mmCIF file with all atom_site columns, C-alpha atoms in Angstrom:
data_model
loop_
_atom_site.group_PDB
_atom_site.id
_atom_site.type_symbol
_atom_site.label_atom_id
_atom_site.label_alt_id
_atom_site.label_comp_id
_atom_site.label_asym_id
_atom_site.label_entity_id
_atom_site.label_seq_id
_atom_site.pdbx_PDB_ins_code
_atom_site.Cartn_x
_atom_site.Cartn_y
_atom_site.Cartn_z
_atom_site.occupancy
_atom_site.B_iso_or_equiv
_atom_site.pdbx_formal_charge
_atom_site.auth_seq_id
_atom_site.auth_comp_id
_atom_site.auth_asym_id
_atom_site.auth_atom_id
_atom_site.pdbx_PDB_model_num
ATOM 1   C CA . MET Y 1 1   ? -31.621 22.641 79.610 1.00 0.00 ? 24  MET Y CA 1
ATOM 2   C CA . ASP Y 1 2   ? -35.057 23.218 78.122 1.00 0.00 ? 25  ASP Y CA 1
ATOM 3   C CA . LEU Y 1 3   ? -35.729 23.371 73.998 1.00 0.00 ? 26  LEU Y CA 1
ATOM 4   C CA . VAL Y 1 4   ? -35.840 27.242 73.785 1.00 0.00 ? 27  VAL Y CA 1
ATOM 5   C CA . THR Y 1 5   ? -32.567 27.858 75.455 1.00 0.00 ? 28  THR Y CA 1
ATOM 6   C CA . LEU Y 1 6   ? -30.883 25.081 73.511 1.00 0.00 ? 29  LEU Y CA 1
ATOM 7   C CA . VAL Y 1 7   ? -32.625 26.855 69.982 1.00 0.00 ? 30  VAL Y CA 1
ATOM 8   C CA . VAL Y 1 8   ? -31.392 30.118 71.381 1.00 0.00 ? 31  VAL Y CA 1
ATOM 9   C CA . SER Y 1 9   ? -27.771 29.301 72.071 1.00 0.00 ? 32  SER Y CA 1
ATOM 10  C CA . ILE Y 1 10  ? -27.059 26.838 68.951 1.00 0.00 ? 33  ILE Y CA 1
ATOM 11  C CA . GLY Y 1 11  ? -29.625 29.092 66.462 1.00 0.00 ? 34  GLY Y CA 1
ATOM 12  C CA . VAL Y 1 12  ? -27.762 32.331 65.674 1.00 0.00 ? 35  VAL Y CA 1
ATOM 13  C CA . PRO Y 1 13  ? -24.253 30.224 64.278 1.00 0.00 ? 36  PRO Y CA 1
ATOM 14  C CA . VAL Y 1 14  ? -26.446 28.065 62.557 1.00 0.00 ? 37  VAL Y CA 1
ATOM 15  C CA . LEU Y 1 15  ? -28.276 30.643 60.658 1.00 0.00 ? 38  LEU Y CA 1
ATOM 16  C CA . VAL Y 1 16  ? -25.389 32.524 59.732 1.00 0.00 ? 39  VAL Y CA 1
ATOM 17  C CA . ALA Y 1 17  ? -24.048 29.242 58.386 1.00 0.00 ? 40  ALA Y CA 1
ATOM 18  C CA . LEU Y 1 18  ? -26.775 28.186 56.210 1.00 0.00 ? 41  LEU Y CA 1
ATOM 19  C CA . PHE Y 1 19  ? -27.356 31.920 55.238 1.00 0.00 ? 42  PHE Y CA 1
ATOM 20  C CA . TYR Y 1 20  ? -23.298 31.975 53.783 1.00 0.00 ? 43  TYR Y CA 1
ATOM 21  C CA . LEU Y 1 21  ? -24.359 28.560 52.414 1.00 0.00 ? 44  LEU Y CA 1
ATOM 22  C CA . GLU Y 1 22  ? -27.551 29.693 50.564 1.00 0.00 ? 45  GLU Y CA 1
ATOM 23  C CA . GLY Y 1 23  ? -25.427 33.019 49.198 1.00 0.00 ? 46  GLY Y CA 1
ATOM 24  C CA . LEU Y 1 24  ? -22.871 30.261 47.876 1.00 0.00 ? 47  LEU Y CA 1
ATOM 25  C CA . VAL Y 1 25  ? -25.141 27.989 46.353 1.00 0.00 ? 48  VAL Y CA 1
ATOM 26  C CA . VAL Y 1 26  ? -27.210 28.430 43.294 1.00 0.00 ? 49  VAL Y CA 1
ATOM 27  C CA . GLY Y 1 27  ? -30.206 26.387 43.275 1.00 0.00 ? 50  GLY Y CA 1
ATOM 28  C CA . LYS Y 1 28  ? -31.025 26.210 47.186 1.00 0.00 ? 51  LYS Y CA 1
ATOM 29  C CA . LEU Y 1 29  ? -30.628 22.677 48.997 1.00 0.00 ? 52  LEU Y CA 1
ATOM 30  C CA . LEU Y 1 30  ? -31.116 24.358 52.474 1.00 0.00 ? 53  LEU Y CA 1
ATOM 31  C CA . GLN Y 1 31  ? -33.857 26.581 53.448 1.00 0.00 ? 54  GLN Y CA 1
ATOM 32  C CA . PRO Y 1 32  ? -32.389 29.444 55.742 1.00 0.00 ? 55  PRO Y CA 1
ATOM 33  C CA . PRO Y 1 33  ? -35.490 31.448 55.712 1.00 0.00 ? 56  PRO Y CA 1
ATOM 34  C CA . VAL Y 1 34  ? -37.594 28.455 56.954 1.00 0.00 ? 57  VAL Y CA 1
ATOM 35  C CA . VAL Y 1 35  ? -34.940 28.165 59.866 1.00 0.00 ? 58  VAL Y CA 1
ATOM 36  C CA . PHE Y 1 36  ? -35.048 31.922 60.217 1.00 0.00 ? 59  PHE Y CA 1
ATOM 37  C CA . VAL Y 1 37  ? -38.603 32.425 60.766 1.00 0.00 ? 60  VAL Y CA 1
ATOM 38  C CA . GLY Y 1 38  ? -39.282 29.231 62.899 1.00 0.00 ? 61  GLY Y CA 1
ATOM 39  C CA . TYR Y 1 39  ? -36.195 30.608 64.957 1.00 0.00 ? 62  TYR Y CA 1
ATOM 40  C CA . VAL Y 1 40  ? -37.470 33.906 65.116 1.00 0.00 ? 63  VAL Y CA 1
ATOM 41  C CA . THR Y 1 41  ? -40.886 32.611 66.060 1.00 0.00 ? 64  THR Y CA 1
ATOM 42  C CA . VAL Y 1 42  ? -40.118 29.874 68.208 1.00 0.00 ? 65  VAL Y CA 1
ATOM 43  C CA . ALA Y 1 43  ? -37.313 31.281 70.362 1.00 0.00 ? 66  ALA Y CA 1
ATOM 44  C CA . ASP Y 1 44  ? -38.679 35.123 70.553 1.00 0.00 ? 67  ASP Y CA 1
ATOM 45  C CA . PRO Y 1 45  ? -34.828 35.720 71.348 1.00 0.00 ? 68  PRO Y CA 1
ATOM 46  C CA . GLY Y 1 46  ? -35.305 39.469 72.036 1.00 0.00 ? 69  GLY Y CA 1
ATOM 47  C CA . ARG Y 1 47  ? -34.325 43.066 70.461 1.00 0.00 ? 70  ARG Y CA 1
ATOM 48  C CA . THR Y 1 48  ? -30.610 42.409 71.423 1.00 0.00 ? 71  THR Y CA 1
ATOM 49  C CA . ALA Y 1 49  ? -30.228 38.815 69.735 1.00 0.00 ? 72  ALA Y CA 1
ATOM 50  C CA . THR Y 1 50  ? -32.608 39.611 66.933 1.00 0.00 ? 73  THR Y CA 1
ATOM 51  C CA . THR Y 1 51  ? -30.568 42.327 65.814 1.00 0.00 ? 74  THR Y CA 1
ATOM 52  C CA . ALA Y 1 52  ? -27.588 40.177 66.045 1.00 0.00 ? 75  ALA Y CA 1
ATOM 53  C CA . THR Y 1 53  ? -29.271 37.496 64.406 1.00 0.00 ? 76  THR Y CA 1
ATOM 54  C CA . VAL Y 1 54  ? -30.539 39.595 61.211 1.00 0.00 ? 77  VAL Y CA 1
ATOM 55  C CA . LEU Y 1 55  ? -27.158 41.436 61.156 1.00 0.00 ? 78  LEU Y CA 1
ATOM 56  C CA . GLY Y 1 56  ? -25.066 37.947 61.020 1.00 0.00 ? 79  GLY Y CA 1
ATOM 57  C CA . CYS Y 1 57  ? -27.864 36.417 58.295 1.00 0.00 ? 80  CYS Y CA 1
ATOM 58  C CA . VAL Y 1 58  ? -27.216 39.206 56.647 1.00 0.00 ? 81  VAL Y CA 1
ATOM 59  C CA . LEU Y 1 59  ? -23.445 39.486 56.573 1.00 0.00 ? 82  LEU Y CA 1
ATOM 60  C CA . ALA Y 1 60  ? -23.384 35.593 55.533 1.00 0.00 ? 83  ALA Y CA 1
ATOM 61  C CA . ALA Y 1 61  ? -25.676 35.949 52.722 1.00 0.00 ? 84  ALA Y CA 1
ATOM 62  C CA . THR Y 1 62  ? -23.529 38.815 51.561 1.00 0.00 ? 85  THR Y CA 1
ATOM 63  C CA . VAL Y 1 63  ? -20.187 37.166 51.941 1.00 0.00 ? 86  VAL Y CA 1
ATOM 64  C CA . GLY Y 1 64  ? -21.541 33.689 50.403 1.00 0.00 ? 87  GLY Y CA 1
ATOM 65  C CA . GLN Y 1 65  ? -22.733 35.534 47.395 1.00 0.00 ? 88  GLN Y CA 1
ATOM 66  C CA . TRP Y 1 66  ? -19.305 37.549 47.000 1.00 0.00 ? 89  TRP Y CA 1
ATOM 67  C CA . THR Y 1 67  ? -17.595 34.247 47.395 1.00 0.00 ? 90  THR Y CA 1
ATOM 68  C CA . LEU Y 1 68  ? -19.679 32.783 44.142 1.00 0.00 ? 91  LEU Y CA 1
ATOM 69  C CA . TYR Y 1 69  ? -19.092 36.363 42.446 1.00 0.00 ? 92  TYR Y CA 1
ATOM 70  C CA . ARG Y 1 70  ? -15.324 36.114 43.168 1.00 0.00 ? 93  ARG Y CA 1
ATOM 71  C CA . GLY Y 1 71  ? -15.562 32.007 41.475 1.00 0.00 ? 94  GLY Y CA 1
ATOM 72  C CA . PHE Y 1 72  ? -17.176 33.933 38.178 1.00 0.00 ? 95  PHE Y CA 1
ATOM 73  C CA . ASN Y 1 73  ? -14.674 36.460 38.488 1.00 0.00 ? 96  ASN Y CA 1
ATOM 74  C CA . GLU Y 1 74  ? -11.180 36.363 36.201 1.00 0.00 ? 97  GLU Y CA 1
ATOM 75  C CA . GLU Y 1 75  ? -10.001 39.388 37.216 1.00 0.00 ? 98  GLU Y CA 1
ATOM 76  C CA . SER Y 1 76  ? -10.600 38.661 40.973 1.00 0.00 ? 99  SER Y CA 1
ATOM 77  C CA . PRO Y 1 77  ? -7.114  37.931 43.046 1.00 0.00 ? 100 PRO Y CA 1
ATOM 78  C CA . GLU Y 1 78  ? -7.209  34.542 45.066 1.00 0.00 ? 101 GLU Y CA 1
ATOM 79  C CA . LEU Y 1 79  ? -7.655  35.101 48.497 1.00 0.00 ? 102 LEU Y CA 1
ATOM 80  C CA . PHE Y 1 80  ? -5.053  33.078 50.599 1.00 0.00 ? 103 PHE Y CA 1
ATOM 81  C CA . GLY Y 1 81  ? -4.984  30.369 47.621 1.00 0.00 ? 104 GLY Y CA 1
ATOM 82  C CA . LEU Y 1 82  ? -8.033  29.112 48.322 1.00 0.00 ? 105 LEU Y CA 1
ATOM 83  C CA . ARG Y 1 83  ? -8.761  27.920 45.108 1.00 0.00 ? 106 ARG Y CA 1
ATOM 84  C CA . ARG Y 1 84  ? -5.660  25.845 44.570 1.00 0.00 ? 107 ARG Y CA 1
ATOM 85  C CA . THR Y 1 85  ? -5.948  24.654 48.304 1.00 0.00 ? 108 THR Y CA 1
ATOM 86  C CA . VAL Y 1 86  ? -9.843  23.560 48.149 1.00 0.00 ? 109 VAL Y CA 1
ATOM 87  C CA . PRO Y 1 87  ? -10.310 21.450 45.096 1.00 0.00 ? 110 PRO Y CA 1
ATOM 88  C CA . TYR Y 1 88  ? -14.566 22.162 45.199 1.00 0.00 ? 111 TYR Y CA 1
ATOM 89  C CA . LEU Y 1 89  ? -13.423 25.819 45.108 1.00 0.00 ? 112 LEU Y CA 1
ATOM 90  C CA . GLU Y 1 90  ? -12.287 25.834 41.775 1.00 0.00 ? 113 GLU Y CA 1
ATOM 91  C CA . ARG Y 1 91  ? -14.974 23.807 40.385 1.00 0.00 ? 114 ARG Y CA 1
ATOM 92  C CA . LEU Y 1 92  ? -17.731 25.777 42.108 1.00 0.00 ? 115 LEU Y CA 1
ATOM 93  C CA . PRO Y 1 93  ? -18.348 27.926 39.029 1.00 0.00 ? 116 PRO Y CA 1
ATOM 94  C CA . ASP Y 1 94  ? -18.714 24.628 36.713 1.00 0.00 ? 117 ASP Y CA 1
ATOM 95  C CA . VAL Y 1 95  ? -21.373 23.046 39.023 1.00 0.00 ? 118 VAL Y CA 1
ATOM 96  C CA . VAL Y 1 96  ? -23.136 26.359 39.465 1.00 0.00 ? 119 VAL Y CA 1
ATOM 97  C CA . GLN Y 1 97  ? -23.631 26.837 36.132 1.00 0.00 ? 120 GLN Y CA 1
ATOM 98  C CA . GLY Y 1 98  ? -24.968 23.490 35.431 1.00 0.00 ? 121 GLY Y CA 1
ATOM 99  C CA . ARG Y 1 99  ? -27.861 23.926 37.977 1.00 0.00 ? 122 ARG Y CA 1
ATOM 100 C CA . ILE Y 1 100 ? -28.986 27.222 36.643 1.00 0.00 ? 123 ILE Y CA 1
ATOM 101 C CA . SER Y 1 101 ? -31.560 27.018 33.847 1.00 0.00 ? 124 SER Y CA 1
ATOM 102 C CA . ASP Y 1 102 ? -31.039 28.775 30.718 1.00 0.00 ? 125 ASP Y CA 1
ATOM 103 C CA . ARG Y 1 103 ? -34.503 30.126 31.298 1.00 0.00 ? 126 ARG Y CA 1
ATOM 104 C CA . ARG Y 1 104 ? -33.627 31.721 34.610 1.00 0.00 ? 127 ARG Y CA 1
ATOM 105 C CA . LEU Y 1 105 ? -30.126 32.866 33.728 1.00 0.00 ? 128 LEU Y CA 1
ATOM 106 C CA . GLU Y 1 106 ? -31.217 34.937 30.482 1.00 0.00 ? 129 GLU Y CA 1
ATOM 107 C CA . PHE Y 1 107 ? -33.864 36.807 32.461 1.00 0.00 ? 130 PHE Y CA 1
ATOM 108 C CA . VAL Y 1 108 ? -30.876 37.563 35.274 1.00 0.00 ? 131 VAL Y CA 1
ATOM 109 C CA . GLU Y 1 109 ? -28.930 38.678 32.711 1.00 0.00 ? 132 GLU Y CA 1
ATOM 110 C CA . ARG Y 1 110 ? -31.773 40.713 31.002 1.00 0.00 ? 133 ARG Y CA 1
ATOM 111 C CA . GLN Y 1 111 ? -32.492 42.592 34.352 1.00 0.00 ? 134 GLN Y CA 1
ATOM 112 C CA . PHE Y 1 112 ? -28.573 42.765 35.253 1.00 0.00 ? 135 PHE Y CA 1
ATOM 113 C CA . ASP Y 1 113 ? -27.484 44.540 31.480 1.00 0.00 ? 136 ASP Y CA 1
ATOM 114 C CA . ALA Y 1 114 ? -31.111 47.235 31.953 1.00 0.00 ? 137 ALA Y CA 1
ATOM 115 C CA . TYR Y 1 115 ? -30.741 48.229 35.980 1.00 0.00 ? 138 TYR Y CA 1
ATOM 116 C CA . GLY Y 1 116 ? -26.864 47.133 37.117 1.00 0.00 ? 139 GLY Y CA 1
ATOM 117 C CA . GLY Y 1 117 ? -26.596 47.260 40.834 1.00 0.00 ? 140 GLY Y CA 1
ATOM 118 C CA . TRP Y 1 118 ? -30.153 48.038 41.324 1.00 0.00 ? 141 TRP Y CA 1
ATOM 119 C CA . ALA Y 1 119 ? -31.001 44.502 39.781 1.00 0.00 ? 142 ALA Y CA 1
ATOM 120 C CA . ILE Y 1 120 ? -28.469 42.932 42.017 1.00 0.00 ? 143 ILE Y CA 1
ATOM 121 C CA . CYS Y 1 121 ? -30.496 44.881 45.355 1.00 0.00 ? 144 CYS Y CA 1
ATOM 122 C CA . ALA Y 1 122 ? -34.083 43.960 43.887 1.00 0.00 ? 145 ALA Y CA 1
ATOM 123 C CA . THR Y 1 123 ? -33.484 40.233 42.928 1.00 0.00 ? 146 THR Y CA 1
ATOM 124 C CA . ASN Y 1 124 ? -31.439 39.777 46.519 1.00 0.00 ? 147 ASN Y CA 1
ATOM 125 C CA . ALA Y 1 125 ? -34.862 39.887 47.692 1.00 0.00 ? 148 ALA Y CA 1
ATOM 126 C CA . ILE Y 1 126 ? -36.906 37.630 45.600 1.00 0.00 ? 149 ILE Y CA 1
ATOM 127 C CA . PRO Y 1 127 ? -36.987 34.087 46.628 1.00 0.00 ? 150 PRO Y CA 1
ATOM 128 C CA . GLY Y 1 128 ? -36.340 31.453 43.931 1.00 0.00 ? 151 GLY Y CA 1
ATOM 129 C CA . ILE Y 1 129 ? -33.556 33.919 42.015 1.00 0.00 ? 152 ILE Y CA 1
ATOM 130 C CA . ARG Y 1 130 ? -31.448 35.530 45.205 1.00 0.00 ? 153 ARG Y CA 1
ATOM 131 C CA . GLY Y 1 131 ? -27.715 35.121 44.595 1.00 0.00 ? 154 GLY Y CA 1
ATOM 132 C CA . LEU Y 1 132 ? -28.048 34.564 40.714 1.00 0.00 ? 155 LEU Y CA 1
ATOM 133 C CA . MET Y 1 133 ? -26.814 37.902 40.288 1.00 0.00 ? 156 MET Y CA 1
ATOM 134 C CA . ALA Y 1 134 ? -23.569 36.998 41.597 1.00 0.00 ? 157 ALA Y CA 1
ATOM 135 C CA . VAL Y 1 135 ? -22.835 35.007 38.734 1.00 0.00 ? 158 VAL Y CA 1
ATOM 136 C CA . VAL Y 1 136 ? -23.877 38.055 35.825 1.00 0.00 ? 159 VAL Y CA 1
ATOM 137 C CA . ALA Y 1 137 ? -21.682 40.345 38.336 1.00 0.00 ? 160 ALA Y CA 1
ATOM 138 C CA . GLY Y 1 138 ? -19.014 38.187 38.946 1.00 0.00 ? 161 GLY Y CA 1
ATOM 139 C CA . VAL Y 1 139 ? -18.848 37.307 34.621 1.00 0.00 ? 162 VAL Y CA 1
ATOM 140 C CA . SER Y 1 140 ? -18.993 41.036 33.685 1.00 0.00 ? 163 SER Y CA 1
ATOM 141 C CA . ALA Y 1 141 ? -16.571 41.827 36.144 1.00 0.00 ? 164 ALA Y CA 1
ATOM 142 C CA . TYR Y 1 142 ? -19.013 44.216 37.986 1.00 0.00 ? 165 TYR Y CA 1
ATOM 143 C CA . PRO Y 1 143 ? -16.976 46.613 40.463 1.00 0.00 ? 166 PRO Y CA 1
ATOM 144 C CA . VAL Y 1 144 ? -16.541 44.554 43.512 1.00 0.00 ? 167 VAL Y CA 1
ATOM 145 C CA . ARG Y 1 145 ? -17.439 47.512 46.204 1.00 0.00 ? 168 ARG Y CA 1
ATOM 146 C CA . ARG Y 1 146 ? -20.483 48.093 44.467 1.00 0.00 ? 169 ARG Y CA 1
ATOM 147 C CA . PHE Y 1 147 ? -21.203 44.487 44.281 1.00 0.00 ? 170 PHE Y CA 1
ATOM 148 C CA . LEU Y 1 148 ? -21.071 44.133 47.876 1.00 0.00 ? 171 LEU Y CA 1
ATOM 149 C CA . VAL Y 1 149 ? -23.180 47.173 48.640 1.00 0.00 ? 172 VAL Y CA 1
ATOM 150 C CA . ALA Y 1 150 ? -25.911 46.322 46.350 1.00 0.00 ? 173 ALA Y CA 1
ATOM 151 C CA . SER Y 1 151 ? -25.665 42.668 47.635 1.00 0.00 ? 174 SER Y CA 1
ATOM 152 C CA . GLY Y 1 152 ? -25.864 43.857 51.036 1.00 0.00 ? 175 GLY Y CA 1
ATOM 153 C CA . VAL Y 1 153 ? -28.941 46.095 50.862 1.00 0.00 ? 176 VAL Y CA 1
ATOM 154 C CA . GLY Y 1 154 ? -31.036 43.354 48.918 1.00 0.00 ? 177 GLY Y CA 1
ATOM 155 C CA . ASN Y 1 155 ? -29.955 40.978 51.746 1.00 0.00 ? 178 ASN Y CA 1
ATOM 156 C CA . GLY Y 1 156 ? -30.898 43.680 53.914 1.00 0.00 ? 179 GLY Y CA 1
ATOM 157 C CA . LEU Y 1 157 ? -34.455 43.673 52.416 1.00 0.00 ? 180 LEU Y CA 1
ATOM 158 C CA . TYR Y 1 158 ? -34.924 40.102 52.254 1.00 0.00 ? 181 TYR Y CA 1
ATOM 159 C CA . VAL Y 1 159 ? -33.874 39.406 55.846 1.00 0.00 ? 182 VAL Y CA 1
ATOM 160 C CA . ALA Y 1 160 ? -36.083 42.385 56.952 1.00 0.00 ? 183 ALA Y CA 1
ATOM 161 C CA . LEU Y 1 161 ? -39.527 40.497 54.861 1.00 0.00 ? 184 LEU Y CA 1
ATOM 162 C CA . LEU Y 1 162 ? -38.778 37.713 56.646 1.00 0.00 ? 185 LEU Y CA 1
ATOM 163 C CA . LEU Y 1 163 ? -38.137 38.775 60.073 1.00 0.00 ? 186 LEU Y CA 1
ATOM 164 C CA . ALA Y 1 164 ? -41.373 40.622 59.291 1.00 0.00 ? 187 ALA Y CA 1
ATOM 165 C CA . ALA Y 1 165 ? -43.044 37.711 58.529 1.00 0.00 ? 188 ALA Y CA 1
ATOM 166 C CA . ALA Y 1 166 ? -41.818 35.710 61.749 1.00 0.00 ? 189 ALA Y CA 1
ATOM 167 C CA . TRP Y 1 167 ? -42.837 38.626 63.999 1.00 0.00 ? 190 TRP Y CA 1
ATOM 168 C CA . GLY Y 1 168 ? -46.682 38.109 61.903 1.00 0.00 ? 191 GLY Y CA 1
ATOM 169 C CA . LEU Y 1 169 ? -46.626 34.451 63.179 1.00 0.00 ? 192 LEU Y CA 1
ATOM 170 C CA . LEU Y 1 170 ? -45.347 35.437 66.596 1.00 0.00 ? 193 LEU Y CA 1
ATOM 171 C CA . GLY Y 1 171 ? -48.172 38.021 66.810 1.00 0.00 ? 194 GLY Y CA 1
ATOM 172 C CA . ALA Y 1 172 ? -50.863 35.634 65.634 1.00 0.00 ? 195 ALA Y CA 1
ATOM 173 C CA . ALA Y 1 173 ? -49.395 32.940 68.034 1.00 0.00 ? 196 ALA Y CA 1
ATOM 174 C CA . ARG Y 1 174 ? -49.558 35.472 70.832 1.00 0.00 ? 197 ARG Y CA 1
ATOM 175 C CA . LEU Y 1 175 ? -53.230 36.067 70.146 1.00 0.00 ? 198 LEU Y CA 1
ATOM 176 C CA . PHE Y 1 176 ? -54.359 33.133 70.243 1.00 0.00 ? 199 PHE Y CA 1
ATOM 177 C CA . GLY Y 1 177 ? -52.925 32.120 73.364 1.00 0.00 ? 200 GLY Y CA 1
ATOM 178 C CA . TYR Y 1 178 ? -49.671 29.811 72.181 1.00 0.00 ? 201 TYR Y CA 1
ATOM 179 C CA . GLY Y 1 179 ? -47.029 32.245 73.149 1.00 0.00 ? 202 GLY Y CA 1
#
């Protein structure tokens, strides 16, 4: 099995997991955008696989942010008793709050107060503050369906920008004879 085949076969599940974790963890330890751009550039997986990858990453990031939202929303019912079963999930809101600077959180709160769902959508497309709106939306008990739509659209825009960057790198590599 050559390297490209290996990357294509394990790349999508790894990317989906990384994007879920990125949606869940504020103050990024992982760099899924770099992995995504690298995967598309190196593997050049074709339209069908790229579409599946994009949809998987958008869904995973949205579910990760929804998990974070639920942790900060006191009105959210517990799913399957996870908060009681997995100790870390119960501590997650405290851990996240400790990682967010006051300046950053104040900026996000002002945007949320001014623009609501539009702010969720827009900030999800901006590296560095992606996902912070999930905290504010959860604390504010923002309607879950509206949160999921805004989060999904914002994540879709973000991954579309990453895809454009990857295709740009792929085109440049081909232009210079590397692809």
